[in-house]
Structure formats: C-alpha cells, structure tokens
Short mmCIF file of C-alpha atoms and ligand atoms in Angstrom, two decimals:
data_model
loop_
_atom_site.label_atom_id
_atom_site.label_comp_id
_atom_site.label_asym_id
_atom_site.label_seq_id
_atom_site.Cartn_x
_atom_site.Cartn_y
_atom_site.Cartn_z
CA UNK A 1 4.68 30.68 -23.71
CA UNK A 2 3.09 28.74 -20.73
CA UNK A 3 2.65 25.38 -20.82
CA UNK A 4 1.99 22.04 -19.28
CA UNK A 5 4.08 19.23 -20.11
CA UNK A 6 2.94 15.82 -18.94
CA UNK A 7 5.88 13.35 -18.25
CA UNK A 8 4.71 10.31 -16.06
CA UNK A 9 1.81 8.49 -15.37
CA UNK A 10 1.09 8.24 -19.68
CA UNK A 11 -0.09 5.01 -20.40
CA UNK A 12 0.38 3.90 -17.14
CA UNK A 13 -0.37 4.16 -13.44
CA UNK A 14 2.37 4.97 -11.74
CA UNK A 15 5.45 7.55 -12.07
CA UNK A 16 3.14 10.49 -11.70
CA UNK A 17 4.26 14.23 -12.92
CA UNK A 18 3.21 17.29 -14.61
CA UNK A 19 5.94 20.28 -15.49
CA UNK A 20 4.02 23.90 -15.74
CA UNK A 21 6.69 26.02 -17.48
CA UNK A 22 5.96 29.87 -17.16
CA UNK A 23 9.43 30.56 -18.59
CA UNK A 24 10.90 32.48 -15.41
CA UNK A 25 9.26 29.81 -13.29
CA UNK A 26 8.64 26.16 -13.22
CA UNK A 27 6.44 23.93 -11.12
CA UNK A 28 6.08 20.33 -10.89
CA UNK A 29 2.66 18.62 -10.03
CA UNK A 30 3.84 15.20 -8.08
CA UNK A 31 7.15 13.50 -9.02
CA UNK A 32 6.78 10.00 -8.40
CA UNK A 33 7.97 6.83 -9.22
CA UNK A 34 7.90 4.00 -11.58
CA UNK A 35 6.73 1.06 -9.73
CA UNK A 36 5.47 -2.59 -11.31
CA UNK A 37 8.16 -4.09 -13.27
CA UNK A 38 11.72 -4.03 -14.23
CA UNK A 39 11.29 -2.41 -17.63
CA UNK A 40 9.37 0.29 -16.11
CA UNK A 41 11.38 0.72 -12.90
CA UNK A 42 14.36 1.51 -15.03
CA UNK A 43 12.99 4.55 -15.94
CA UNK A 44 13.21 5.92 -12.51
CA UNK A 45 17.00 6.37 -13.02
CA UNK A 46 16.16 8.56 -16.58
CA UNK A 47 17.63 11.98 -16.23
CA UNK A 48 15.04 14.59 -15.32
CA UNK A 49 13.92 16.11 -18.01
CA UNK A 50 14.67 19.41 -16.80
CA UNK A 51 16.73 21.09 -14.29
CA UNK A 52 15.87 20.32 -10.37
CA UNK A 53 17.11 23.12 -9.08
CA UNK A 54 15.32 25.83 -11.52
CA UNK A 55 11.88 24.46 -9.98
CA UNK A 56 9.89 27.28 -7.88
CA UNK A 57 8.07 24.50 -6.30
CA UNK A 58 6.41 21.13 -5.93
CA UNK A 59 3.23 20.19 -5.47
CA UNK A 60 2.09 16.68 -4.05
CA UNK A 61 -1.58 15.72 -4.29
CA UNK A 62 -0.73 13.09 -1.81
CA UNK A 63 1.22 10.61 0.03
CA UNK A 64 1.46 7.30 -2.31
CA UNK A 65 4.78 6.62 -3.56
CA UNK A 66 3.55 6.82 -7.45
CA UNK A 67 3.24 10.28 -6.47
CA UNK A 68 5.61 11.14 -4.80
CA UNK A 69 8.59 8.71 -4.35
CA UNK A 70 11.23 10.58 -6.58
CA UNK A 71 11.30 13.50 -4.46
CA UNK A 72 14.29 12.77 -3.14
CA UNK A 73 16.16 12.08 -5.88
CA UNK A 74 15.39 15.60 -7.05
CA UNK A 75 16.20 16.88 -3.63
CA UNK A 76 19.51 15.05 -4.01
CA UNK A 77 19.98 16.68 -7.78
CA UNK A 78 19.38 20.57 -6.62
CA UNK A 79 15.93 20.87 -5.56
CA UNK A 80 15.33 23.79 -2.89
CA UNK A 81 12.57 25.21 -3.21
CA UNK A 82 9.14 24.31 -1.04
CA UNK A 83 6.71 21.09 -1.95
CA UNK A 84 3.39 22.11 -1.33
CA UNK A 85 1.37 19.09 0.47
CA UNK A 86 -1.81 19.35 2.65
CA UNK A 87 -1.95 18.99 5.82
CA UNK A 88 -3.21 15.53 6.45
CA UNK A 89 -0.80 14.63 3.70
CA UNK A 90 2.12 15.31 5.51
CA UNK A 91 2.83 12.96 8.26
CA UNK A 92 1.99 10.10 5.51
CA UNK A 93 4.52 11.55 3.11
CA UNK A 94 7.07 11.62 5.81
CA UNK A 95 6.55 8.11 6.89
CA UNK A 96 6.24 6.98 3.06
CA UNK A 97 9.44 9.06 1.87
CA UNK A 98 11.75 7.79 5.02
CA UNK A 99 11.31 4.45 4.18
CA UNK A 100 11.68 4.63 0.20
CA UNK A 101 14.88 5.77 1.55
CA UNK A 102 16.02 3.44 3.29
CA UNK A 103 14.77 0.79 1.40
CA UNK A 104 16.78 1.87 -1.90
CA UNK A 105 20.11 1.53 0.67
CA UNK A 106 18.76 -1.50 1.60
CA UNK A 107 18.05 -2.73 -1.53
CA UNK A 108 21.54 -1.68 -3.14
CA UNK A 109 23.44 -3.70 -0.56
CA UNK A 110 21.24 -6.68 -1.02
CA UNK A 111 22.15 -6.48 -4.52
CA UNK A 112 25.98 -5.77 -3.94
CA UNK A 113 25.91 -8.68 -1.10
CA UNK A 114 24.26 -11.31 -3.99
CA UNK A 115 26.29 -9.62 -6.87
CA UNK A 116 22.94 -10.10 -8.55
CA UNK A 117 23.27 -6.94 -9.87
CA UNK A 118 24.48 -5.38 -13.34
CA UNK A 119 26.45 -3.25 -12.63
CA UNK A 120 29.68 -3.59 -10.04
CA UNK A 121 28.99 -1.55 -7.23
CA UNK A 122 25.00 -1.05 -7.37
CA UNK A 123 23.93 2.35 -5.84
CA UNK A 124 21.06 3.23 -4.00
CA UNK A 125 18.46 5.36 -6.54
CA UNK A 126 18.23 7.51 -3.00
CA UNK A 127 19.55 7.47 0.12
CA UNK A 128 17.56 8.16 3.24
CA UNK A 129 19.40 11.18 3.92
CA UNK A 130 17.84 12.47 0.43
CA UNK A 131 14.71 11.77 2.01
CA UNK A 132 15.41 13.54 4.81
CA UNK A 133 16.63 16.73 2.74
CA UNK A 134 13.30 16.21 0.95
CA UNK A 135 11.02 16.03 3.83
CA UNK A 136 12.83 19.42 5.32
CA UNK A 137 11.41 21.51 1.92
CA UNK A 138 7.53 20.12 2.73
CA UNK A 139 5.46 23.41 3.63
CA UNK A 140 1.75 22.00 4.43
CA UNK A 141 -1.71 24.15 3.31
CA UNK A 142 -4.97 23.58 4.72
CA UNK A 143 -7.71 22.03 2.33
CA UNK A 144 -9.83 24.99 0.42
CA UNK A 145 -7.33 27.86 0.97
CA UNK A 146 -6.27 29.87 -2.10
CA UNK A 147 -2.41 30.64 -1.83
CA UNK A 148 -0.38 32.26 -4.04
CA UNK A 149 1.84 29.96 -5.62
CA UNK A 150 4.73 32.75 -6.71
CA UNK A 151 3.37 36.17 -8.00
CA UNK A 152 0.46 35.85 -10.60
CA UNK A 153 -0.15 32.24 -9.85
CA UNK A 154 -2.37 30.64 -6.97
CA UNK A 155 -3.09 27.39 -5.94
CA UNK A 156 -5.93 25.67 -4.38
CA UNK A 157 -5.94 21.90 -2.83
CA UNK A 158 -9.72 20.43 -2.22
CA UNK A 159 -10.42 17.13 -1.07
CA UNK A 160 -10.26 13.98 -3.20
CA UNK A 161 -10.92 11.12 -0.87
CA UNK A 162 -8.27 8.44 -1.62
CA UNK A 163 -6.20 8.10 0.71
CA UNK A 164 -5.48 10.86 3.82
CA UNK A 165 -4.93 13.94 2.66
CA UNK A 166 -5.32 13.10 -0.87
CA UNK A 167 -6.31 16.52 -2.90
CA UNK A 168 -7.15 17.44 -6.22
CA UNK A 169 -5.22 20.66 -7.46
CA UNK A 170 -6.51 23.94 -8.91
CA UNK A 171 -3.69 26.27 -10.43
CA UNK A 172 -4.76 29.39 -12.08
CA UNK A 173 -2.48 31.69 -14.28
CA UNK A 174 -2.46 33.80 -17.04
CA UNK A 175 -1.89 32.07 -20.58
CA UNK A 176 -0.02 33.98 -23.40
CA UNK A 177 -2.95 35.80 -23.99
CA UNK A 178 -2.80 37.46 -21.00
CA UNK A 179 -6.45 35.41 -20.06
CA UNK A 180 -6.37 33.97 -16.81
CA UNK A 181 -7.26 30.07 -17.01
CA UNK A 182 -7.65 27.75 -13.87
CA UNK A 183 -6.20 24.26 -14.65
CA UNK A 184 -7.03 21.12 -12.53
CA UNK A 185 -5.70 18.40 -12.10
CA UNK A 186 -7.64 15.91 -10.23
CA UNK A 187 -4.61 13.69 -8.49
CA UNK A 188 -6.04 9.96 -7.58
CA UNK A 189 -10.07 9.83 -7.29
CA UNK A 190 -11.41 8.17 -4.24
CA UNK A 191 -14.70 6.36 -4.09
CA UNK A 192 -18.02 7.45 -2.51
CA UNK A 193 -19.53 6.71 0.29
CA UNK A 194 -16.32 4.92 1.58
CA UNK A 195 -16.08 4.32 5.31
CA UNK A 196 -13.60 6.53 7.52
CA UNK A 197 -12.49 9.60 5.08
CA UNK A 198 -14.57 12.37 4.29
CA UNK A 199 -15.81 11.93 0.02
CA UNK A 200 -14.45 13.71 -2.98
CA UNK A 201 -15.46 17.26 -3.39
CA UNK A 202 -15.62 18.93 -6.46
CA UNK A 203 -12.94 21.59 -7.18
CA UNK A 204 -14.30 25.50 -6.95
CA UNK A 205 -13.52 27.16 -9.88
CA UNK A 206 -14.78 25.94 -13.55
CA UNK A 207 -11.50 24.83 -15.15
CA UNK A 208 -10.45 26.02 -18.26
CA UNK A 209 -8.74 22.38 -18.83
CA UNK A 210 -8.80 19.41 -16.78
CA UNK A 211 -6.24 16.69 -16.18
CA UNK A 212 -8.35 13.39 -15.17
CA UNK A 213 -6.94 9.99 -13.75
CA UNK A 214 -8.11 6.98 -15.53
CA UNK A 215 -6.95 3.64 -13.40
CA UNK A 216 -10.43 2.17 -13.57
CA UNK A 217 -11.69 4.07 -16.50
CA UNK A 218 -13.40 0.88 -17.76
CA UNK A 219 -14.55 -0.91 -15.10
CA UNK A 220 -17.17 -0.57 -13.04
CA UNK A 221 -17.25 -2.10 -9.32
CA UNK A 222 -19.22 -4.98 -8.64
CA UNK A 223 -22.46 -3.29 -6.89
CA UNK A 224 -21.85 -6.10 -4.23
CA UNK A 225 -20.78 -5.05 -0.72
CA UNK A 226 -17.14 -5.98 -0.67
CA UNK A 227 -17.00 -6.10 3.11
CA UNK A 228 -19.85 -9.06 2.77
CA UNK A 229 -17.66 -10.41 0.63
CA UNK A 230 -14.76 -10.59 2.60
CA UNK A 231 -16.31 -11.65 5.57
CA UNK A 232 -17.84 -14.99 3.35
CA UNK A 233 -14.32 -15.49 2.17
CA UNK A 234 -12.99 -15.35 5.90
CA UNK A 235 -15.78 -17.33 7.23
CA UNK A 236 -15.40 -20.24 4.37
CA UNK A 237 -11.44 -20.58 4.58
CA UNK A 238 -11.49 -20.73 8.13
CA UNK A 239 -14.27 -23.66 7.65
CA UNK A 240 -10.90 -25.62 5.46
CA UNK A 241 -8.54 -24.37 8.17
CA UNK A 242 -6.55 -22.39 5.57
CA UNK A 243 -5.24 -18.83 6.02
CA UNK A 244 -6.37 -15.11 4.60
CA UNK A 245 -3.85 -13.55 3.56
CA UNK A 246 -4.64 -9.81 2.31
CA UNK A 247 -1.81 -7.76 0.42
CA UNK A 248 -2.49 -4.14 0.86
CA UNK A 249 -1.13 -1.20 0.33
CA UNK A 250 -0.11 0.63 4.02
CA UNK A 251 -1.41 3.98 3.34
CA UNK A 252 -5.00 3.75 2.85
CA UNK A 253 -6.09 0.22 2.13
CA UNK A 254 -5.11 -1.61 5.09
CA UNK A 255 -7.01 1.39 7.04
CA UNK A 256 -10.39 0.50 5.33
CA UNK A 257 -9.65 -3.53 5.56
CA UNK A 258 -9.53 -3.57 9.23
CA UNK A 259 -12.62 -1.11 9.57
CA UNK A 260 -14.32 -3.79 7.72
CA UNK A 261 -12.72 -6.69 9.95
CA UNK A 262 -13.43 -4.57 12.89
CA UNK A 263 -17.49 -4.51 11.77
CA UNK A 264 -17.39 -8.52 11.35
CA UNK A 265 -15.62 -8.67 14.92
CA UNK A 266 -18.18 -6.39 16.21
CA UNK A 267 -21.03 -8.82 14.85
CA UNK A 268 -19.54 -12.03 16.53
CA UNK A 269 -17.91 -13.20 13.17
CA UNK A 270 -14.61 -12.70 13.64
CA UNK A 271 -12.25 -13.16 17.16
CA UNK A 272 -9.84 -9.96 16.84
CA UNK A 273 -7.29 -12.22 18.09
CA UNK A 274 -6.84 -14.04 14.43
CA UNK A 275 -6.27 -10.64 12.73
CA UNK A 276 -2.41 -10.22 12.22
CA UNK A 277 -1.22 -6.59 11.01
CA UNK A 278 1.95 -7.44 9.93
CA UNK A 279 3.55 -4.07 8.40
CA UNK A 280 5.62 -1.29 10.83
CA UNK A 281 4.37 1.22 8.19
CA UNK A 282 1.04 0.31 7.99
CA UNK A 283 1.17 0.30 11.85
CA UNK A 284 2.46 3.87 11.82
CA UNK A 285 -0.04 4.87 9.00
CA UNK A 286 -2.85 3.63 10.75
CA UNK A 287 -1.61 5.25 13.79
CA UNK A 288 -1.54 8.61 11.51
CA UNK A 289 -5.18 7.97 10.37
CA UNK A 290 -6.36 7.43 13.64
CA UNK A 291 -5.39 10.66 14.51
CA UNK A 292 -6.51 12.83 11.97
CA UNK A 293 -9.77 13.55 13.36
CA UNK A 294 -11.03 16.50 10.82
CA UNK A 295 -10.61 14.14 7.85
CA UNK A 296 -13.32 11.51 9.38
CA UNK A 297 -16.67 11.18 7.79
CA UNK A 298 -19.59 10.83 10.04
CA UNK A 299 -19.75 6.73 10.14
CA UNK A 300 -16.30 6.51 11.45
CA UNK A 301 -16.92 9.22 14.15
CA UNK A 302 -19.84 7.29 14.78
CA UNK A 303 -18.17 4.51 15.44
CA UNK A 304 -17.57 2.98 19.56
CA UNK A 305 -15.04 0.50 19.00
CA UNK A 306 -12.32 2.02 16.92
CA UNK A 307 -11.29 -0.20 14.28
CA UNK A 308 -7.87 1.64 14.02
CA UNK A 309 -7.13 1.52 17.87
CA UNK A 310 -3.63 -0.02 18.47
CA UNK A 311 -5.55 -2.82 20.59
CA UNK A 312 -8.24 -3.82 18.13
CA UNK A 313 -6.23 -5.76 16.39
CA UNK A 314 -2.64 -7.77 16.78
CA UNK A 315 0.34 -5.18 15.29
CA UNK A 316 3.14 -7.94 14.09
CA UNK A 317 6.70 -5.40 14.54
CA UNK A 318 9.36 -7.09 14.00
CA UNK A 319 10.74 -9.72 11.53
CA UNK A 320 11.10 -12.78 14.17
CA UNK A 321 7.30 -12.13 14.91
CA UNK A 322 6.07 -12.06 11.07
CA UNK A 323 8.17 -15.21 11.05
CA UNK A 324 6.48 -17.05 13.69
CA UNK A 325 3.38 -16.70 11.62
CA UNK A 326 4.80 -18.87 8.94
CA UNK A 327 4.42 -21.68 10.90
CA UNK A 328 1.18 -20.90 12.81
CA UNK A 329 -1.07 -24.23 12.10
CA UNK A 330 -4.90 -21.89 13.31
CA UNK A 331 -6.50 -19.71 10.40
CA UNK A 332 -6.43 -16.18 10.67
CA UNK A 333 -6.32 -13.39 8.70
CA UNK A 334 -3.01 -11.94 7.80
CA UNK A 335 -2.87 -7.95 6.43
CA UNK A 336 0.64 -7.24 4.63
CA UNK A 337 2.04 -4.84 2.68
CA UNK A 338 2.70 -4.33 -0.42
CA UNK A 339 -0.50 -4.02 -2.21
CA UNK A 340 0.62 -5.60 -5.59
CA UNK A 341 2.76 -8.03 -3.64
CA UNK A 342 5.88 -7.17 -5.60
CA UNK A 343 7.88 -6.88 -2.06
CA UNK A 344 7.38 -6.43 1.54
CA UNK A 345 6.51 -8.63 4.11
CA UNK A 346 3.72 -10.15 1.85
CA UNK A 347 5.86 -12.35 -0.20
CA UNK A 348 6.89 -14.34 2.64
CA UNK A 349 3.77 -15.27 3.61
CA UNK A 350 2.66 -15.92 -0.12
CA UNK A 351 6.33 -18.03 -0.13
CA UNK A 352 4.38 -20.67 2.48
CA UNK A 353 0.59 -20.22 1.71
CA UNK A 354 0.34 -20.17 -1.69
CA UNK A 355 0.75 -24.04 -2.08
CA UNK A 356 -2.05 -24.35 0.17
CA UNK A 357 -5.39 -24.76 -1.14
CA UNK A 358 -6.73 -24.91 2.12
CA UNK A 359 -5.96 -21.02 1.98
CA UNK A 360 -6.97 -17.56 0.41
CA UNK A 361 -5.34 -14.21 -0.80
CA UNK A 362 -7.57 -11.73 -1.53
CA UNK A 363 -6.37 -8.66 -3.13
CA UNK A 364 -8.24 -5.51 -2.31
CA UNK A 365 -6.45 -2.52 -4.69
CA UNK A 366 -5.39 -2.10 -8.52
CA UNK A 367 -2.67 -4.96 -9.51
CA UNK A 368 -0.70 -3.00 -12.43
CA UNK A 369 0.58 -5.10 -15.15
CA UNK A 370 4.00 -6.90 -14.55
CA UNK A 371 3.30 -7.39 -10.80
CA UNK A 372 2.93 -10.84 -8.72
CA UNK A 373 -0.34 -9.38 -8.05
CA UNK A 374 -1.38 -8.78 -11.51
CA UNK A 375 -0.22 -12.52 -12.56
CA UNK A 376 -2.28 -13.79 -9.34
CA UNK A 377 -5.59 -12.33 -9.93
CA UNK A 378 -4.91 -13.04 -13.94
CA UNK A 379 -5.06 -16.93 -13.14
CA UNK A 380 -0.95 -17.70 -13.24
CA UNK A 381 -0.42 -21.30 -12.19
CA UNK A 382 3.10 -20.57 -11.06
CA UNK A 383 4.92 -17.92 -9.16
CA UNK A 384 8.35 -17.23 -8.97
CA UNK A 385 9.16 -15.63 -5.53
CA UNK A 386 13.05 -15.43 -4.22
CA UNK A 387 14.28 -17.87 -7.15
CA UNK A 388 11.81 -20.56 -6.26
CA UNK A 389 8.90 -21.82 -8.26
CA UNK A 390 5.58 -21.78 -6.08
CA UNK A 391 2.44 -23.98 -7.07
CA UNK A 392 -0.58 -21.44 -6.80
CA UNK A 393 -2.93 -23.92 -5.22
CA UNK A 394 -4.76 -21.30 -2.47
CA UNK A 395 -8.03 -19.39 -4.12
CA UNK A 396 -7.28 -15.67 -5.32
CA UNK A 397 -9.75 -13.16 -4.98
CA UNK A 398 -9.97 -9.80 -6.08
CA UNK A 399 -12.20 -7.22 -4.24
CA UNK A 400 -12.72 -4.10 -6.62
CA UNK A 401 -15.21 -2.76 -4.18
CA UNK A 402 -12.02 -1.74 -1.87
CA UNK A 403 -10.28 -0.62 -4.57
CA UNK A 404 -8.78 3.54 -3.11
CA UNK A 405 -9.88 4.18 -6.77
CA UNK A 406 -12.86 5.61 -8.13
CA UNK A 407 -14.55 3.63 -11.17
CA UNK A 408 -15.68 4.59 -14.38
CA UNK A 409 -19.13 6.06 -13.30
CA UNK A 410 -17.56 7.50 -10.28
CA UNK A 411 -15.05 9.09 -12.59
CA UNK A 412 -18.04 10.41 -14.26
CA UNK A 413 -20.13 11.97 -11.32
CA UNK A 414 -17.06 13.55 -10.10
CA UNK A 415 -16.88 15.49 -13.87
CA UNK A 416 -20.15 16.43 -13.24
CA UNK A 417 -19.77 17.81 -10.23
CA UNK A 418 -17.26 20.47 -11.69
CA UNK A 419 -18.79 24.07 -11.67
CA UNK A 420 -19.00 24.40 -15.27
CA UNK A 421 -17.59 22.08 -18.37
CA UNK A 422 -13.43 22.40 -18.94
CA UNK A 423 -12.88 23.19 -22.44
CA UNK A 424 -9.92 20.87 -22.34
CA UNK A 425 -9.67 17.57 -20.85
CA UNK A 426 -6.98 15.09 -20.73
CA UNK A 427 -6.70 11.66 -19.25
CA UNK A 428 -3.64 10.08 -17.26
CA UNK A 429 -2.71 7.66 -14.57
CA UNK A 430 -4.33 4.59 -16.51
CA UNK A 431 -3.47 2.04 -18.96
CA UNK A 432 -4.74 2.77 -22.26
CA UNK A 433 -7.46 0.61 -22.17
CA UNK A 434 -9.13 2.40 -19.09
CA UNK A 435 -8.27 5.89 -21.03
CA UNK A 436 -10.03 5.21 -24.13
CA UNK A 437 -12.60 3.97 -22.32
CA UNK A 438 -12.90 6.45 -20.22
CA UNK A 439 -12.31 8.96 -23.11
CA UNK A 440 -15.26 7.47 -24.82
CA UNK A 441 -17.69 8.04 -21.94
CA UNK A 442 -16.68 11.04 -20.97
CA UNK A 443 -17.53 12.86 -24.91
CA UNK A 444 -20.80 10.89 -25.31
CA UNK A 445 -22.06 10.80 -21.97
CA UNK A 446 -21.12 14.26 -20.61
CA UNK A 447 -20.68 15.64 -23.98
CA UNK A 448 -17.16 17.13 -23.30
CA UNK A 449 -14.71 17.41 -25.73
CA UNK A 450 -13.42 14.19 -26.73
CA UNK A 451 -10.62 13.97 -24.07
CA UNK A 452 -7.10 13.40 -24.94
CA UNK A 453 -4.18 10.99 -24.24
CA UNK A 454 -0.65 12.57 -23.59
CA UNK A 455 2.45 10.79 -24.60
CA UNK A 456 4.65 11.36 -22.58
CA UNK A 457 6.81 14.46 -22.79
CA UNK A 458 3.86 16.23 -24.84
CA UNK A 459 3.18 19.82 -24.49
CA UNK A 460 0.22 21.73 -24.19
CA UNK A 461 -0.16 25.67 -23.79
CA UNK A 462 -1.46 26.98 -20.74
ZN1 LIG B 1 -2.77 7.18 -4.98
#
C-alpha cells in the first residue's frame, strides 16, 4: 500500500524528512539534520530507517541544513539515485553541503586533538568527499514545471519564499485505490511582503492531504517594522559606544539584514564603513543571491544601490581579520553566522561583547530550544562559551519581524490560498506548542479537519 511516513522534523524544527513508500519505489522529501543540542544531535548518527540505496530519489525543498544536511551521509551509505532541487536552490545547497562537510572533519579532529570526545578515535558524521558524492546526484527543475517523478508519479516545485529557491512540493500518485491524490508538502513558509525574494505562491493543484510547517504556529509578529527597529537599536548602542552584534543564519537572513542596513545607510543613518560581514559563507551566499536575478521581487529590482554588492558593505574573510575585530574600541555593527549562535564565527565575538553592557546582540531568526541563542533571548544570566563562564551584561534583542518564517496568520493565508480544502492535514517542523496552536486555528478558523501531529516514524496511506 502507499504511504507516507514522517520521520524528522516531529516535535521539533529541525532534522526534516518524509519517506513515500510505493512498494517498488521509495522517495524521500528532504533529509536533514538534527541541529540545537546534544541530545538531539545524537540522533543524526541513528541508522536510517530504511535502506539508502533502494531510494528512487530525493527531493530538497531547499538549501538550509535542517533540510538537507544528511545528504551526504546517505550518499556515503548507498544513495545513487538523483535529488531533485530547484534551480535557485542549487548553488546554495552546494555551498551549504561543502561546508557541513568539512566542518564534521573539522570537528572530529578538534575532538580527537582535545580527547574531549567519547569515544577513542571520534569520526567525522561525513566527510567532505560525501558531500561532494552528494552534490554530483543534484538534478535542478525550474519552479512550476510538472515532471514525472518515475512512471505514474509527478512532481511539481512552486515558490515558497524563505530563503532562495525555497519551494513547496506537490507529488501526485495513485493510492491503493487506484484514485490519484496530489499530496503537498509545504517545506519552510516565508513571510509576505519581505524585501528581495519574490512571496509565497500557493501550490496548483487542490491537495488531497497537506503536510504544513508549524515553527511559529503560535506567534504572531510584532506589527512593528523590524528594520525601524533595528536601526533604533543601532542608533542607541552606538550613542553608549557599545557594539551590534547580529547572529544570523548565512543563507537567507544575513541577505535581508544588510538590505535593511543598506536602507539606513542610504538615509544618512548608518556609515557602511561600521558594517562588518564576518562569514566566508554568508559572503558566498550573498554573492549567490545577488545573482539570481529571476527570484527578485520588484523593491529589490527597484533598488540603485545594491545592498548585496560586494562593496556595500566590509566582507571580513579570514580568521586574523574577524580577530582584529575583537579588539576594535569604535561601534559598529557586526553580522555573523550561525543564527542560533551555537558555533561559527559568532561565538567569538559573543566570547568579548557579551560582558559589555555598553553593547547589543540582536537576534533576527527562530532560536530552537537548547541553543545559546534560545538561553539569550530567554533572559540567561550566564553563558558558557569554550569552557568559560560569560556575564551576559550587553542588551538582547529579538527581532521576529526578520524571522525567514511565516507566523501563525501567515500560516493561515497561505492555507487559504490553496485551490480547494485538503481533506488531510498534518503539521510538522514546530515544537508542540506552535502545532497545537496552530492545529487549533487552522479547524476553527478555516474549518479544516482538525490537523494532526505525527510522531515520528508514523504512517499514513497515500
Ligand atoms: Zn528553512
């Protein structure tokens, strides 16, 4: 019998992944990782729960690493077949993948260098070369084309704002019955009305079941322009002579910070010159967006100074430069990856501001629970960072309005916008909070039936 089998992204936000089973073949819908934690990270290294190499294909909705970031590890266990992206998603995915892969190496001799580690002779989850094989088996589709996915089964990708390239899927097959039944499954919602990327679309066909993320499925953004905000925040910590330190994610959120920086710049609040970019990948993805011209809405084509112009703005490289802004004594602003601040080049800085209350960190995405991020914007006092106990003394914001996610009522008017009601609906990628909430709002306000959560590992015919 056909059937969907959700594995990741129950409960929680990350480790994204749907198995569609139609006996002879098998397709996976993202396969990414467990990030925010030790306890959850550990379940990156669980056996598959079925057999790499009998996969027809993989589909990835797009390029974050919670989508995506065990690919090679099922590359490196048998995988062969094709992983469907679009095309804007694919230079992203490359640039994401590569370095997951060489991070894991990294990581492994760190921990064999320290002996911090468990076991004797840590290994890498993945090796870069996996990446590599990975990233040789990606076979891009344009946005709105029906393909056939194998015989009997097609697949469309439509846009779903986000982040570059960032689709909702539609995959229609026949059921047991013999009826044919289009499935979607929405990926990662972006906002509306978002500067630089084009906004969600609804998919084409009415769905016969729907499979909804959930992140903010109980929060609405503050109606306040975020970019207002962040420019009050800049202005008054430069007034103290403190620093602004922003952790974002590289793919996506650092992209719509410095098209807000760039706005304040262009109004005479802001010299470009104080605006450190200190991330190679963000560089690169930024670099990526810039050049993805059919996936710009109309403001950003509008625009005459390009916020995402290698000269707008000062691109930090190497390690020696991010360094020398530890000791820089003038405010500025300082963009860093990662988003949740649970590594990268972020921590560092946090390592010497965070003591200062003369300084800010303002956090601009989701901060998943068990992250530094997540402790930060919950009120901790203390930090541990590298084995040393930091004194949170700078002010931590968190602006929702940037958030790459849409909110509740966003959520809600994209459901809306589907061609006709599914008859199924079930909610994932959010804690369970957000999907009861969500759940709630989505049978009394839309009058759908009551959605449901998946465990995961729970199986539902096609
Ligand atoms: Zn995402």
């Amino acid at each position: 019998m056909p059937t969907v089998t959700f594995h990741g992204a129950c409960g929680v936000v990350t480790g994204s992944s749907t198995h569609l089973d139609w006996g002879e073949r098998k397709v996976l819908i993202d396969c990414g990782l467990y990030q925010g934690g030790e306890e959850l990270e550990l379940r990156n290294w669980d056996a598959f729960p079925y057999r790499p190499s009998e996969l027809t294909a993989v589909v990835a909705t797009h390029a974050h690493l919670d989508h995506t970031g065990l690919l090679p590890r099922l590359a490196a266990e048998g995988f062969s077949g094709p992983i469907l992206c679009t095309k804007a998603s694919r230079g992203l995915i490359s640039l994401v993948l590569q370095d997951a892969g060489e991070l894991q190496e990294e990581e492994a001799r760190y921990a064999r260098q320290k002996g911090y580690s468990r076991h004797a002779n840590p290994r890498p989850l993945y090796t870069a070369d996996d990446a590599r094989r990975a990233l040789k088996r990606l076979q891009p589709i344009p946005f709105d084309e029906e393909r056939e996915l194998f015989p009997g089964v097609r697949l469309r990708f439509v846009r779903a704002g986000h982040l570059l390239g960032a689709a909702s899927v539609e995959v229609s097959g026949k059921g047991a019955d013999g009826e044919r039944r289009t499935w979607c499954f929405s990926g990662d919602v972006g906002r509306y009305g978002v500067p630089i990327l084009k906004d969600p679309e609804p998919p084409r066909d009415p769905p016969s079941a729907l499979l909804l993320e959930s992140t903010y499925g109980d929060r609405r953004h503050s109606e306040g322009d975020a970019a207002e905000a962040l420019g009050r925040i800049i202005h008054e910590t430069f007034g103290r002579g403190g620093m602004v330190i922003v952790p974002a994610f590289a793919l996506g959120r650092t992209q719509e910070v410095l098209f807000h920086l760039s706005a304040l710049a262009d109004a005479g609040r802001l010299d470009p010159a104080a605006v450190f970019l200190d991330s190679p990948m963000a560089v690169n993805a930024t670099d990526i967006y810039q050049r993805a011209e059919a996936e710009h809405d109309e403001d950003f084509a509008a625009l005459t100074n390009d916020p995402l112009a290698a000269g707008r703005f000062v691109r930090v490289r190497t390690v020696e430069q991010s360094k020398v802004l530890n000791t820089r004594s003038q405010p500025a602003v300082i963009v860093a990856s990662s988003g949740m601040a649970n590594g990268g080049r972020v921590v560092h800085h946090l390592l010497h501001r965070l003591g200062d209350s003369r300084s800010s960190v303002v956090f601009v995405g989701y901060q998943a629970s068990g992250t530094r991020g997540r402790a930060l914007v919950d009120g901790a006092e203390t930090i541990g960072i590298h084995g040393h106990t930091v004194w949170v003394k700078a002010k931590i914001h968190q602006l929702n309005g940037l958030s790459a996610h849409a909110d509740r009522d966003e959520l809600l008017r994209w459901c809306r916008a589907l061609p006709a009601p599914p008859q199924r609906v079930f909610l994932n990628h959010g804690e369970d909070p957000a999907r009861k909430a969500l759940a709630a709002a989505i049978a009394d306000e839309l009058g759908w039936p009551r959605p449901r959560l998946p465990l995961s590992g729970e199986s539902e015919p096609w």
